[in-house]
Each structure stands twice: as structure tokens, then as C-alpha cells.
Coordinates of C-alpha atoms in Angstrom, one line a residue:
R1 CA 20.1 26.3 17.8
L2 CA 17.5 26.7 20.5
R3 CA 16.2 24.0 22.7
G4 CA 12.5 23.2 23.0
R5 CA 10.6 24.9 25.9
E6 CA 7.3 25.3 27.7
L7 CA 5.3 28.2 26.6
G8 CA 1.9 29.0 27.9
G9 CA 1.5 25.4 29.2
S10 CA 2.4 23.9 25.8
R11 CA 5.6 22.2 24.8
V12 CA 7.2 24.2 21.9
R13 CA 9.7 22.6 19.6
I14 CA 12.2 25.0 18.0
I15 CA 12.9 24.1 14.3
T16 CA 16.0 25.6 12.6
Q17 CA 15.1 26.2 8.9
A18 CA 17.8 26.1 6.3
A19 CA 18.7 29.6 5.1
S20 CA 17.7 28.7 1.6
K21 CA 14.1 28.1 2.8
F22 CA 13.9 31.1 5.0
F23 CA 11.6 33.4 2.9
G24 CA 7.9 34.0 2.3
F25 CA 7.1 35.8 5.5
G26 CA 6.4 39.3 6.8
P27 CA 5.2 41.3 9.7
V28 CA 1.6 40.8 10.8
D29 CA -0.4 42.3 13.6
A30 CA -1.3 39.6 16.2
L31 CA -3.3 40.9 19.1
G32 CA -1.6 44.2 19.0
Y33 CA 1.9 42.8 18.6
Q34 CA 4.0 42.8 15.4
V35 CA 5.1 39.2 14.7
M36 CA 6.7 37.6 11.7
M37 CA 4.5 35.2 9.9
S38 CA 4.7 33.1 6.8
D39 CA 2.3 33.8 4.0
R40 CA -0.4 31.3 2.9
E41 CA 1.7 29.8 0.1
K42 CA 4.8 29.3 2.2
T43 CA 2.8 27.9 5.1
A44 CA 1.1 25.3 2.8
I45 CA 4.4 24.3 1.2
D46 CA 6.2 24.1 4.6
C47 CA 3.5 21.8 5.9
L48 CA 4.0 19.5 3.0
D49 CA 7.8 19.7 3.3
H50 CA 7.6 18.5 6.9
P51 CA 4.2 17.0 7.5
D52 CA 5.4 15.5 10.8
L53 CA 5.5 19.1 12.2
A54 CA 2.0 19.9 10.8
G55 CA 0.1 17.1 12.4
G56 CA 0.8 14.4 9.8
I57 CA 0.3 14.1 6.1
D58 CA -3.5 14.0 6.5
E59 CA -3.5 17.3 8.3
A60 CA -1.0 18.8 5.8
A61 CA -3.3 17.7 2.9
A62 CA -6.2 19.4 4.6
I63 CA -4.2 22.6 5.1
L64 CA -3.3 22.6 1.4
A65 CA -6.9 22.0 0.4
T66 CA -8.2 24.9 2.6
A67 CA -5.4 27.2 1.5
S68 CA -5.8 26.4 -2.2
R69 CA -9.1 28.2 -2.4
R70 CA -7.2 31.5 -2.0
L71 CA -3.6 30.5 -3.1
D72 CA -1.6 32.6 -5.4
W73 CA -0.5 29.7 -7.6
T74 CA 2.2 31.5 -9.4
K75 CA 3.8 32.5 -6.1
A76 CA 3.5 29.0 -4.8
V77 CA 5.3 27.6 -7.9
D78 CA 7.9 30.3 -7.6
Y79 CA 8.5 29.3 -4.0
L80 CA 8.8 25.6 -5.0
E81 CA 11.3 26.5 -7.7
R82 CA 13.3 28.5 -5.2
I83 CA 13.3 25.7 -2.7
D84 CA 14.6 23.4 -5.5
S85 CA 13.3 20.1 -4.3
G86 CA 11.8 17.9 -7.0
A87 CA 10.4 15.5 -4.3
L88 CA 8.5 18.4 -2.7
V89 CA 7.2 19.5 -6.1
R90 CA 6.0 15.9 -6.8
R91 CA 4.2 15.6 -3.4
F92 CA 2.7 19.1 -3.9
G93 CA 1.4 18.2 -7.4
W94 CA 0.0 14.9 -6.3
L95 CA -1.8 16.5 -3.3
V96 CA -3.1 19.3 -5.4
D97 CA -4.7 16.7 -7.7
H98 CA -5.9 14.7 -4.6
V99 CA -7.7 17.7 -3.0
K100 CA -9.1 18.7 -6.5
A101 CA -7.7 22.3 -6.3
E102 CA -8.6 24.6 -9.2
L103 CA -5.1 24.8 -10.6
P104 CA -4.6 27.0 -13.7
P105 CA -3.3 25.0 -16.7
E106 CA -0.2 27.0 -17.1
V107 CA 0.7 26.5 -13.4
R108 CA 0.1 22.7 -13.7
T109 CA 2.4 22.7 -16.8
R110 CA 5.1 24.5 -14.9
L111 CA 4.8 22.1 -11.9
L112 CA 5.1 19.1 -14.2
Q113 CA 8.2 20.7 -15.7
L114 CA 9.8 21.2 -12.3
A115 CA 8.8 17.6 -11.2
G116 CA 10.4 16.3 -14.4
R117 CA 13.8 17.3 -13.2
S118 CA 13.9 14.8 -10.4
R119 CA 13.6 11.1 -9.7
K120 CA 10.7 9.2 -8.3
T121 CA 9.8 9.9 -4.7
W122 CA 7.3 8.9 -2.0
L123 CA 4.5 10.5 0.1
G124 CA 3.9 9.3 3.6
V125 CA 6.1 6.8 5.3
D126 CA 9.5 6.4 3.5
P127 CA 9.3 2.8 2.1
A128 CA 13.1 2.6 2.4
R129 CA 12.8 2.9 6.2
V130 CA 9.5 1.1 6.7
S131 CA 7.8 -1.5 4.6
A132 CA 4.9 -0.4 2.4
V133 CA 1.8 0.5 4.4
E134 CA -0.9 -2.1 4.0
G135 CA -3.6 -0.7 1.7
A136 CA -1.4 2.2 0.5
I137 CA -2.6 4.1 -2.5
G138 CA 0.5 3.1 -4.5
F139 CA 2.4 4.6 -7.4
D140 CA 1.1 7.6 -9.4
D141 CA 2.4 7.8 -12.9
T142 CA 1.6 11.5 -13.5
W143 CA 3.7 12.8 -10.6
R144 CA 6.0 9.7 -10.3
V145 CA 5.3 9.5 -6.6
F146 CA 4.7 6.4 -4.5
V147 CA 1.9 7.2 -2.1
N148 CA 2.6 5.2 0.9
V149 CA -0.6 6.3 2.7
T150 CA -4.0 4.6 2.8
T151 CA -7.1 6.1 1.2
D152 CA -8.7 6.2 4.7
A153 CA -5.8 8.3 6.0
L154 CA -6.4 10.9 3.3
R155 CA -10.2 10.6 3.2
G156 CA -10.8 13.9 5.0
S157 CA -8.9 15.9 2.4
A158 CA -10.1 14.1 -0.8
G159 CA -11.7 16.7 -3.0
L160 CA -11.8 19.2 -0.1
A161 CA -10.6 22.1 -2.3
R162 CA -13.6 22.0 -4.6
R163 CA -15.7 25.1 -4.3
K164 CA -19.1 24.5 -2.9
T165 CA -22.1 26.4 -3.9
A166 CA -25.0 27.2 -1.7
K167 CA -28.4 26.2 -3.0
K168 CA -31.4 28.4 -2.4
D169 CA -34.5 26.9 -0.9
Q170 CA -37.1 26.6 -3.6

């Protein structure tokens, strides 16, 4: 395990990922250097798995919304199945609905099947550790997830994945 350090004037926190979650990356050219970088699907999933490391749940939702416009949905569900976390599948499914991503029906069915293997879960602050957030969205029956986040906190990502069409001036 490595300790955090200063790098280019910023504090960097080193996170040790479980071996079972260490996949979905490859070499990428970054300013002339070959670096290992996760792909779009794994990055979005990792942000939802640990939103505290991605700027919070609101930022993780916005990342998913933006990524969803070019996401390989089959690959994303394969990754979720490989990670084998029903709670993560439930959060992912709820947020996909929240951002109004264009999810193919067969992928949605597969997500719901994966989610069905686990118990209820939460999104946001764990209600077992902290009391329910005032004004929290509440329980969602489809994904069986308690959304312990306010509508205001997720306002920036609501419907963000919808494709926008440019209108020509008449």
C-alpha cells in the first residue's frame, strides 16, 4: 500500500483496488506518454462504486449521464456482473433511470435480473450510519434502493443523458 503524496502541487490519495475489481483498462497515449487508463464503462462504474472519490454522488451521477451517451451498455453490464455487487447494480440502475439514459430494453432486463439477486440498498449517505437526510428522495420500488439524497443535490444530473437536438433557425 502506498501513502498519499504531493504531485504537481496537488494532494494525491492512493487507493488500493481489490484484485477482483482490477480490470477494464488499457494503455493510452497521454501527452506522448503511455499510461494505463480505465475505459469509459469502468470509469463510470468506479465513480458510482466510490462516489466519495469522484466528487460526491452528484458528480458521479453527472459523470454517468455524460458517459452514457457513448457507453457500451453490454460491456457495462458485463463489468457489473463481474464485480458481483447487487448494491452497485441497484445504484447504477436507479441512476441510469434518473439521468434518463437511452438504455436498450434487453440491457435493462439484464440489470433488473442482476439487481434481483440482492437485498435492498441505499444511495447517498448510509442511513444506518447517519439519520435520513431531510428531503431525501426516498425508496424506489423498481430498483429497491433507498435514495438518501435530496432532489436538489441531484438536480444537475436529472435527465442529463437525454440527447439534445439542435434546432435550425427558421
